[in-house]
Short mmCIF file of C-alpha atoms and ligand atoms in Angstrom, two decimals:
data_model
loop_
_atom_site.label_atom_id
_atom_site.label_comp_id
_atom_site.label_asym_id
_atom_site.label_seq_id
_atom_site.Cartn_x
_atom_site.Cartn_y
_atom_site.Cartn_z
CA MET A 1 0.00 0.00 0.00
CA SER A 2 1.18 3.54 -0.84
CA SER A 3 2.60 5.70 1.96
CA HIS A 4 1.37 8.84 0.22
CA HIS A 5 -1.44 10.78 1.85
CA PHE A 6 -2.90 11.45 -1.60
CA GLU A 7 -2.06 9.86 -4.95
CA HIS A 8 -2.55 12.99 -7.07
CA VAL A 9 -2.66 16.52 -5.67
CA ALA A 10 -3.59 19.42 -7.98
CA LEU A 11 -2.39 22.89 -6.97
CA ILE A 12 -4.42 25.69 -8.57
CA GLY A 13 -2.06 28.66 -8.20
CA LEU A 14 1.68 28.30 -7.72
CA GLY A 15 2.67 31.40 -5.77
CA LEU A 16 3.97 31.65 -2.21
CA ILE A 17 1.44 29.27 -0.66
CA GLY A 18 1.09 26.86 -3.59
CA SER A 19 4.86 26.49 -3.99
CA SER A 20 5.37 26.14 -0.22
CA LEU A 21 2.79 23.34 -0.17
CA ALA A 22 4.61 21.64 -3.05
CA HIS A 23 7.91 21.87 -1.12
CA ALA A 24 6.30 20.59 2.09
CA MET A 25 4.65 17.68 0.28
CA HIS A 26 7.95 16.78 -1.41
CA ARG A 27 9.75 16.97 1.95
CA GLY A 28 7.36 14.47 3.51
CA GLY A 29 6.74 12.33 0.42
CA LEU A 30 3.05 13.09 0.91
CA ALA A 31 1.80 13.03 -2.68
CA GLY A 32 2.25 10.41 -5.41
CA LYS A 33 2.04 13.11 -8.05
CA ILE A 34 1.57 16.89 -8.05
CA SER A 35 0.03 18.72 -10.98
CA GLY A 36 -0.17 22.49 -11.10
CA TYR A 37 -1.96 25.35 -12.80
CA ALA A 38 -0.82 28.97 -13.08
CA ARG A 39 -2.07 31.77 -15.30
CA SER A 40 1.21 33.05 -16.65
CA PRO A 41 3.78 31.14 -18.74
CA GLU A 42 6.51 32.66 -16.49
CA THR A 43 5.05 31.03 -13.36
CA ARG A 44 4.50 27.72 -15.17
CA ASP A 45 8.12 27.71 -16.39
CA ARG A 46 9.45 28.53 -12.91
CA ALA A 47 7.30 25.80 -11.36
CA MET A 48 8.86 23.19 -13.63
CA ALA A 49 12.39 24.61 -13.29
CA LEU A 50 12.08 24.54 -9.48
CA GLY A 51 10.70 20.98 -9.57
CA LEU A 52 7.56 22.04 -7.72
CA VAL A 53 5.19 19.94 -9.84
CA ASP A 54 5.31 16.85 -12.03
CA THR A 55 3.08 18.42 -14.68
CA VAL A 56 2.05 22.02 -15.25
CA HIS A 57 -1.02 23.22 -17.13
CA ALA A 58 -2.27 26.43 -18.69
CA ASN A 59 -5.81 25.14 -18.18
CA ALA A 60 -7.04 24.57 -14.61
CA ALA A 61 -9.49 21.83 -15.68
CA GLU A 62 -6.58 19.84 -17.13
CA ALA A 63 -4.63 20.22 -13.89
CA VAL A 64 -7.40 18.71 -11.70
CA ARG A 65 -8.26 15.76 -13.97
CA GLY A 66 -7.75 12.52 -12.00
CA ALA A 67 -6.72 14.30 -8.78
CA ASP A 68 -7.88 12.96 -5.39
CA LEU A 69 -7.07 16.33 -3.76
CA VAL A 70 -7.42 19.81 -5.29
CA ILE A 71 -5.98 22.79 -3.38
CA VAL A 72 -6.96 26.22 -4.70
CA CYS A 73 -4.06 28.60 -3.94
CA ALA A 74 -5.12 31.69 -5.92
CA PRO A 75 -6.42 35.09 -4.71
CA VAL A 76 -9.93 34.81 -3.24
CA GLY A 77 -11.47 37.05 -5.93
CA ALA A 78 -10.58 34.46 -8.59
CA PHE A 79 -12.35 31.53 -6.87
CA ALA A 80 -15.74 31.77 -8.60
CA ALA A 81 -14.17 31.68 -12.08
CA ILE A 82 -11.77 28.90 -11.07
CA GLY A 83 -14.67 26.90 -9.57
CA GLU A 84 -16.62 27.11 -12.83
CA GLU A 85 -13.60 25.96 -14.79
CA ILE A 86 -12.54 23.03 -12.60
CA GLY A 87 -15.95 21.86 -11.30
CA PRO A 88 -16.92 19.64 -14.27
CA ALA A 89 -13.43 18.04 -14.41
CA ILE A 90 -13.23 16.96 -10.77
CA ALA A 91 -13.52 13.21 -10.09
CA GLN A 92 -16.07 11.69 -7.70
CA GLY A 93 -14.58 11.16 -4.23
CA CYS A 94 -12.11 14.03 -4.65
CA ILE A 95 -11.52 16.47 -1.78
CA VAL A 96 -11.46 20.15 -2.77
CA THR A 97 -9.85 22.62 -0.40
CA ASP A 98 -8.17 26.01 -0.55
CA VAL A 99 -5.81 28.30 1.36
CA GLY A 100 -7.72 31.59 1.01
CA SER A 101 -7.58 34.14 3.82
CA VAL A 102 -11.41 34.44 3.98
CA LYS A 103 -13.66 31.42 4.36
CA GLU A 104 -17.43 32.06 3.99
CA PRO A 105 -17.09 33.67 0.53
CA VAL A 106 -14.84 30.80 -0.58
CA PHE A 107 -17.52 28.28 0.31
CA GLU A 108 -20.15 30.34 -1.50
CA ALA A 109 -17.94 30.61 -4.60
CA LEU A 110 -16.88 26.96 -4.86
CA ALA A 111 -19.80 24.90 -3.49
CA PRO A 112 -22.24 25.52 -6.41
CA CYS A 113 -19.58 24.37 -8.90
CA LEU A 114 -18.97 20.96 -7.33
CA ALA A 115 -20.90 17.74 -7.95
CA ASP A 116 -22.36 15.55 -5.20
CA GLY A 117 -19.69 13.11 -4.07
CA VAL A 118 -16.98 15.79 -4.00
CA SER A 119 -16.04 17.01 -0.50
CA LEU A 120 -15.46 20.75 -0.13
CA ILE A 121 -13.43 21.53 3.00
CA PRO A 122 -12.12 25.12 2.99
CA GLY A 123 -8.85 25.83 4.79
CA HIS A 124 -6.51 28.64 5.77
CA PRO A 125 -2.88 28.21 6.83
CA ILE A 126 -1.97 30.96 9.29
CA ALA A 127 1.48 31.28 7.79
CA GLY A 128 2.98 33.45 5.13
CA THR A 129 5.41 36.20 4.26
CA GLU A 130 5.15 39.47 2.35
CA GLN A 131 6.69 37.75 -0.71
CA SER A 132 4.76 36.40 -3.70
CA GLY A 133 5.34 34.04 -6.59
CA PRO A 134 6.73 30.53 -7.16
CA ASP A 135 10.28 31.40 -6.04
CA SER A 136 9.14 32.64 -2.63
CA GLY A 137 7.94 29.29 -1.25
CA PHE A 138 9.80 27.07 1.22
CA ALA A 139 9.06 23.74 2.88
CA GLU A 140 9.21 25.02 6.47
CA LEU A 141 6.55 27.73 6.03
CA PHE A 142 3.85 25.75 7.82
CA ASP A 143 6.03 24.23 10.57
CA GLY A 144 4.54 24.96 13.99
CA ARG A 145 1.81 27.19 12.49
CA TRP A 146 -1.93 26.72 12.73
CA CYS A 147 -4.05 25.69 9.80
CA ILE A 148 -7.76 26.42 10.24
CA LEU A 149 -10.20 24.10 8.45
CA THR A 150 -13.83 25.19 8.11
CA PRO A 151 -15.81 22.13 6.98
CA PRO A 152 -19.58 22.31 6.46
CA ASP A 153 -21.75 20.59 9.12
CA ASP A 154 -22.45 17.60 6.87
CA VAL A 155 -18.79 17.00 5.97
CA ASP A 156 -17.57 13.46 5.30
CA GLU A 157 -15.53 12.96 8.49
CA ASP A 158 -13.08 10.57 6.80
CA ALA A 159 -12.33 13.21 4.16
CA TYR A 160 -11.87 15.81 6.90
CA GLU A 161 -9.37 13.60 8.76
CA ARG A 162 -7.42 12.86 5.58
CA LEU A 163 -7.05 16.56 4.86
CA ALA A 164 -6.22 17.42 8.49
CA ASN A 165 -3.54 14.72 8.46
CA LEU A 166 -1.99 16.15 5.30
CA TRP A 167 -1.68 19.56 6.99
CA ARG A 168 -0.19 17.92 10.10
CA ALA A 169 2.33 16.12 7.87
CA CYS A 170 3.17 19.53 6.31
CA GLY A 171 4.12 20.70 9.82
CA SER A 172 0.91 22.46 10.88
CA MET A 173 -1.37 22.19 13.88
CA VAL A 174 -5.00 21.95 12.79
CA GLU A 175 -7.99 23.81 14.25
CA ARG A 176 -11.59 23.18 13.19
CA MET A 177 -13.81 26.24 13.05
CA ASP A 178 -17.06 27.57 11.69
CA ALA A 179 -16.40 29.65 8.52
CA ALA A 180 -18.20 32.78 9.77
CA HIS A 181 -16.30 32.64 13.06
CA HIS A 182 -13.01 32.28 11.16
CA ASP A 183 -13.77 35.43 9.19
CA ARG A 184 -14.40 37.46 12.38
CA VAL A 185 -11.30 36.11 14.17
CA LEU A 186 -9.06 36.80 11.18
CA ALA A 187 -10.59 40.25 10.70
CA ILE A 188 -9.03 41.32 14.01
CA THR A 189 -5.85 39.21 14.01
CA SER A 190 -4.82 39.68 10.38
CA HIS A 191 -7.02 41.87 8.21
CA LEU A 192 -7.22 44.90 10.50
CA PRO A 193 -3.46 44.92 11.25
CA HIS A 194 -2.80 44.94 7.52
CA LEU A 195 -5.30 47.77 6.99
CA ILE A 196 -3.64 49.80 9.76
CA ALA A 197 -0.24 49.17 8.20
CA TYR A 198 -1.45 50.16 4.73
CA ASN A 199 -2.94 53.30 6.28
CA ILE A 200 0.03 54.43 8.38
CA VAL A 201 2.52 53.87 5.57
CA GLY A 202 0.27 55.87 3.24
CA THR A 203 -0.12 58.66 5.81
CA ALA A 204 3.64 58.90 6.38
CA ALA A 205 4.26 59.04 2.65
CA GLU A 206 1.86 61.99 2.32
CA LEU A 207 3.02 64.07 5.31
CA GLU A 208 4.38 67.34 4.08
CA GLU A 209 6.39 68.49 7.10
CA VAL A 210 8.36 65.23 7.29
CA THR A 211 10.35 64.37 4.19
CA GLN A 212 10.26 60.91 2.62
CA SER A 213 13.99 60.56 3.21
CA GLU A 214 13.46 61.18 6.94
CA VAL A 215 10.68 58.59 7.09
CA ILE A 216 13.05 56.04 5.56
CA LYS A 217 16.15 57.15 7.51
CA PHE A 218 14.48 56.88 10.93
CA SER A 219 12.22 53.94 10.10
CA ALA A 220 13.84 51.62 12.68
CA SER A 221 11.95 53.56 15.35
CA GLY A 222 8.78 51.55 14.58
CA PHE A 223 7.63 52.53 11.11
CA ARG A 224 9.61 49.80 9.37
CA ASP A 225 7.63 47.06 11.15
CA PHE A 226 4.46 48.39 9.52
CA THR A 227 6.12 48.56 6.11
CA ARG A 228 6.59 44.78 6.02
CA LEU A 229 2.83 44.25 6.28
CA ALA A 230 2.17 47.14 3.91
CA ALA A 231 4.42 45.48 1.31
CA SER A 232 2.06 42.51 1.08
CA ASP A 233 0.55 41.49 -2.23
CA PRO A 234 -1.95 44.13 -3.46
CA THR A 235 -4.17 41.65 -5.34
CA MET A 236 -4.46 39.28 -2.39
CA TRP A 237 -5.31 42.06 0.06
CA ARG A 238 -7.73 43.85 -2.25
CA ASP A 239 -9.65 40.56 -2.48
CA VAL A 240 -9.50 39.96 1.31
CA PHE A 241 -11.06 43.34 2.12
CA LEU A 242 -13.73 42.99 -0.57
CA ALA A 243 -14.61 39.45 0.56
CA ASN A 244 -14.55 40.05 4.33
CA LYS A 245 -16.14 43.50 4.23
CA ASP A 246 -18.69 43.07 7.06
CA ALA A 247 -16.33 41.56 9.63
CA VAL A 248 -13.57 44.05 8.81
CA LEU A 249 -15.95 47.02 9.13
CA GLU A 250 -17.22 45.67 12.47
CA MET A 251 -13.68 45.30 13.87
CA LEU A 252 -12.71 48.67 12.41
CA GLY A 253 -15.60 50.20 14.38
CA CYS A 254 -14.28 48.69 17.65
CA PHE A 255 -10.76 49.80 16.79
CA THR A 256 -11.82 53.36 16.05
CA GLU A 257 -13.70 53.64 19.36
CA ASP A 258 -10.67 52.35 21.28
CA LEU A 259 -8.36 54.70 19.40
CA GLN A 260 -10.58 57.63 20.29
CA ALA A 261 -10.50 56.54 23.94
CA LEU A 262 -6.67 56.55 23.81
CA GLN A 263 -6.75 59.97 22.15
CA LYS A 264 -8.83 61.28 25.07
CA ILE A 265 -6.46 59.72 27.63
CA ILE A 266 -3.47 61.43 25.98
CA ARG A 267 -5.35 64.75 25.80
CA LYS A 268 -6.14 64.47 29.53
CA GLY A 269 -2.51 63.60 30.29
CA ASP A 270 -3.62 60.47 32.16
CA GLY A 271 -0.26 58.69 32.51
CA GLU A 272 -1.62 55.96 34.76
CA ALA A 273 -4.24 54.93 32.18
CA LEU A 274 -1.58 54.84 29.44
CA PHE A 275 0.76 52.79 31.63
CA ASN A 276 -1.97 50.27 32.47
CA HIS A 277 -3.00 49.95 28.83
CA PHE A 278 0.57 49.37 27.65
CA THR A 279 1.16 46.86 30.46
CA ASN A 280 -1.84 44.81 29.25
CA THR A 281 -0.70 44.87 25.63
CA ARG A 282 2.82 43.81 26.62
CA ALA A 283 1.31 40.76 28.34
CA ILE A 284 -0.41 39.79 25.07
CA ARG A 285 2.95 39.86 23.28
CA ARG A 286 4.35 37.56 25.99
CA SER A 287 1.44 35.13 25.50
CA ILE A 288 2.19 34.95 21.76
CA VAL A 289 5.83 34.08 22.49
CA ASP A 290 4.79 31.54 25.17
CA ALA A 291 2.44 29.90 22.64
CA GLY A 292 5.40 29.41 20.24
CA GLN A 293 3.93 31.77 17.63
CA ASP A 294 6.90 34.17 17.72
CA THR A 295 10.41 34.44 19.06
CA ALA A 296 11.43 36.08 22.34
CA LEU A 297 14.63 37.35 20.71
CA PRO A 298 15.05 41.15 20.66
CA ASN A 299 13.70 42.95 17.59
CA PHE A 300 11.62 39.87 16.60
CA GLY A 301 14.87 37.93 16.09
CA ARG A 302 15.50 40.00 12.99
CA MET A 303 19.30 39.72 13.10
CA ALA A 304 19.23 35.97 13.75
CA ALA A 305 16.69 35.47 10.95
CA THR A 306 18.80 37.47 8.51
CA GLN A 307 21.87 35.41 9.36
CA ALA A 308 19.97 32.12 8.98
CA GLY A 309 18.26 33.32 5.79
CA ALA A 310 14.86 32.56 7.32
CA GLY A 311 11.61 34.24 6.30
CA GLU A 312 9.43 36.29 8.62
CA GLU A 313 5.89 35.42 9.49
CA GLU A 314 3.00 37.29 8.05
CA GLU A 315 -0.48 36.01 8.79
P1 NAP B 401 0.80 34.63 -4.92
O1 NAP B 401 2.17 34.32 -4.45
O2 NAP B 401 0.54 35.96 -5.52
O3 NAP B 401 0.31 33.50 -5.94
C1 NAP B 401 -0.98 33.53 -6.50
C2 NAP B 401 -1.11 32.44 -7.56
O4 NAP B 401 -2.47 32.51 -8.08
C3 NAP B 401 -0.19 32.60 -8.74
O5 NAP B 401 0.17 31.35 -9.25
C4 NAP B 401 -1.06 33.34 -9.77
O6 NAP B 401 -0.72 33.03 -11.09
C5 NAP B 401 -2.43 32.78 -9.48
N1 NAP B 401 -3.48 33.74 -9.81
C6 NAP B 401 -3.51 35.07 -9.54
N2 NAP B 401 -4.65 35.62 -9.99
C7 NAP B 401 -5.33 34.63 -10.59
C8 NAP B 401 -6.57 34.60 -11.29
N3 NAP B 401 -7.34 35.68 -11.44
N4 NAP B 401 -6.98 33.40 -11.79
C9 NAP B 401 -6.22 32.31 -11.65
N5 NAP B 401 -5.03 32.29 -10.99
C10 NAP B 401 -4.60 33.44 -10.48
O7 NAP B 401 -0.28 34.49 -3.73
P2 NAP B 401 -0.19 33.67 -2.34
O8 NAP B 401 0.46 34.52 -1.30
O9 NAP B 401 0.34 32.31 -2.62
O10 NAP B 401 -1.74 33.62 -1.96
C11 NAP B 401 -2.59 32.64 -2.47
C12 NAP B 401 -3.78 32.47 -1.55
O11 NAP B 401 -3.31 32.17 -0.24
C13 NAP B 401 -4.66 33.73 -1.41
O12 NAP B 401 -6.01 33.36 -1.45
C14 NAP B 401 -4.31 34.26 -0.03
O13 NAP B 401 -5.44 34.90 0.56
C15 NAP B 401 -3.92 33.00 0.72
N6 NAP B 401 -2.95 33.17 1.80
C16 NAP B 401 -1.86 33.98 1.64
C17 NAP B 401 -0.95 34.13 2.68
C18 NAP B 401 0.25 35.05 2.55
O14 NAP B 401 0.83 35.45 3.55
N7 NAP B 401 0.64 35.40 1.35
C19 NAP B 401 -1.13 33.41 3.86
C20 NAP B 401 -2.21 32.55 3.98
C21 NAP B 401 -3.13 32.43 2.94
P3 NAP B 401 0.47 33.80 -11.86
O15 NAP B 401 1.70 33.61 -11.04
O16 NAP B 401 0.56 33.12 -13.15
O17 NAP B 401 0.05 35.24 -11.92
#
């Protein structure tokens, strides 16, 4: 009997996440065969040159033919069109999943395209970097990171376990969650921080009394940490905010109220309130380190990471 988790995995999209999955599956010998689809000839050529896939296709339907697992690794806004293209070509018994950063809209986009007998189990690895494209992937991306799976209530439990085990074999810890809950949790832990970063970097760039060269020169004072998030892929993040509009607007409302409260505290010169607030937030940072989701090294371990050539976490 084969030791592979799946005999034929089709990756639809071969950028950071798709290529990292290919590397992780190669590392663990998890797939008998990997086929891939990417839009551009450049990405298809790189995928073959890097040995990410066994076959590469310019047509997504061709890539999924005969696969027992399909993983959609494209921007969320492309899912409806991809679903229409691949739906008729997917074999009975196949599991279809994805890595998109928003989950309810993914289910709504893909479910109508799939036949009975195909299991749709959306997923989201909480791992990434600000890089894009097939050259940016690496096998260790998912090691020690959570992967959230959001199966429907009537999911085939065997299919769910097979997919969860693949993610575990790729290095992840797996959490099962309702799709709507996922979208609210990620709105505050990922989407809002990115929005704030996009906003502050834009504001700094437009300030007239501070020159651009000063913003760059003194960026190590805090600004530069926002610029990493603000350098994230524009297509991916456009689609995230369009798809998770309601949850993001809700969290943005809470954020704005809290920011106004801080503004009032500063105006009043209430040092004790500021100290208490900052003490609480420092404790949250400690909890993240204690949970193994970041390093306790100074400056996020930036020097050590540079020396080791390691990537930084995004989501
Ligand atoms: P990426 O590096 O930009 O790769 C995207 C891939 O999708 C590329 O192969 C691209 O093809 C293809 N693609 C782009 N637009 C498409 C379209 N309209 N139709 C068909 N294919 C299209 O992106 P990524 O970072 O891997 O992100 C992929 C998914 O993972 C997104 O849904 C994102 O929300 C999710 N995600 C990202 C992160 C992160 O930190 N980056 C983390 C977790 C989850 P070409 O190369 O040919 O253009």
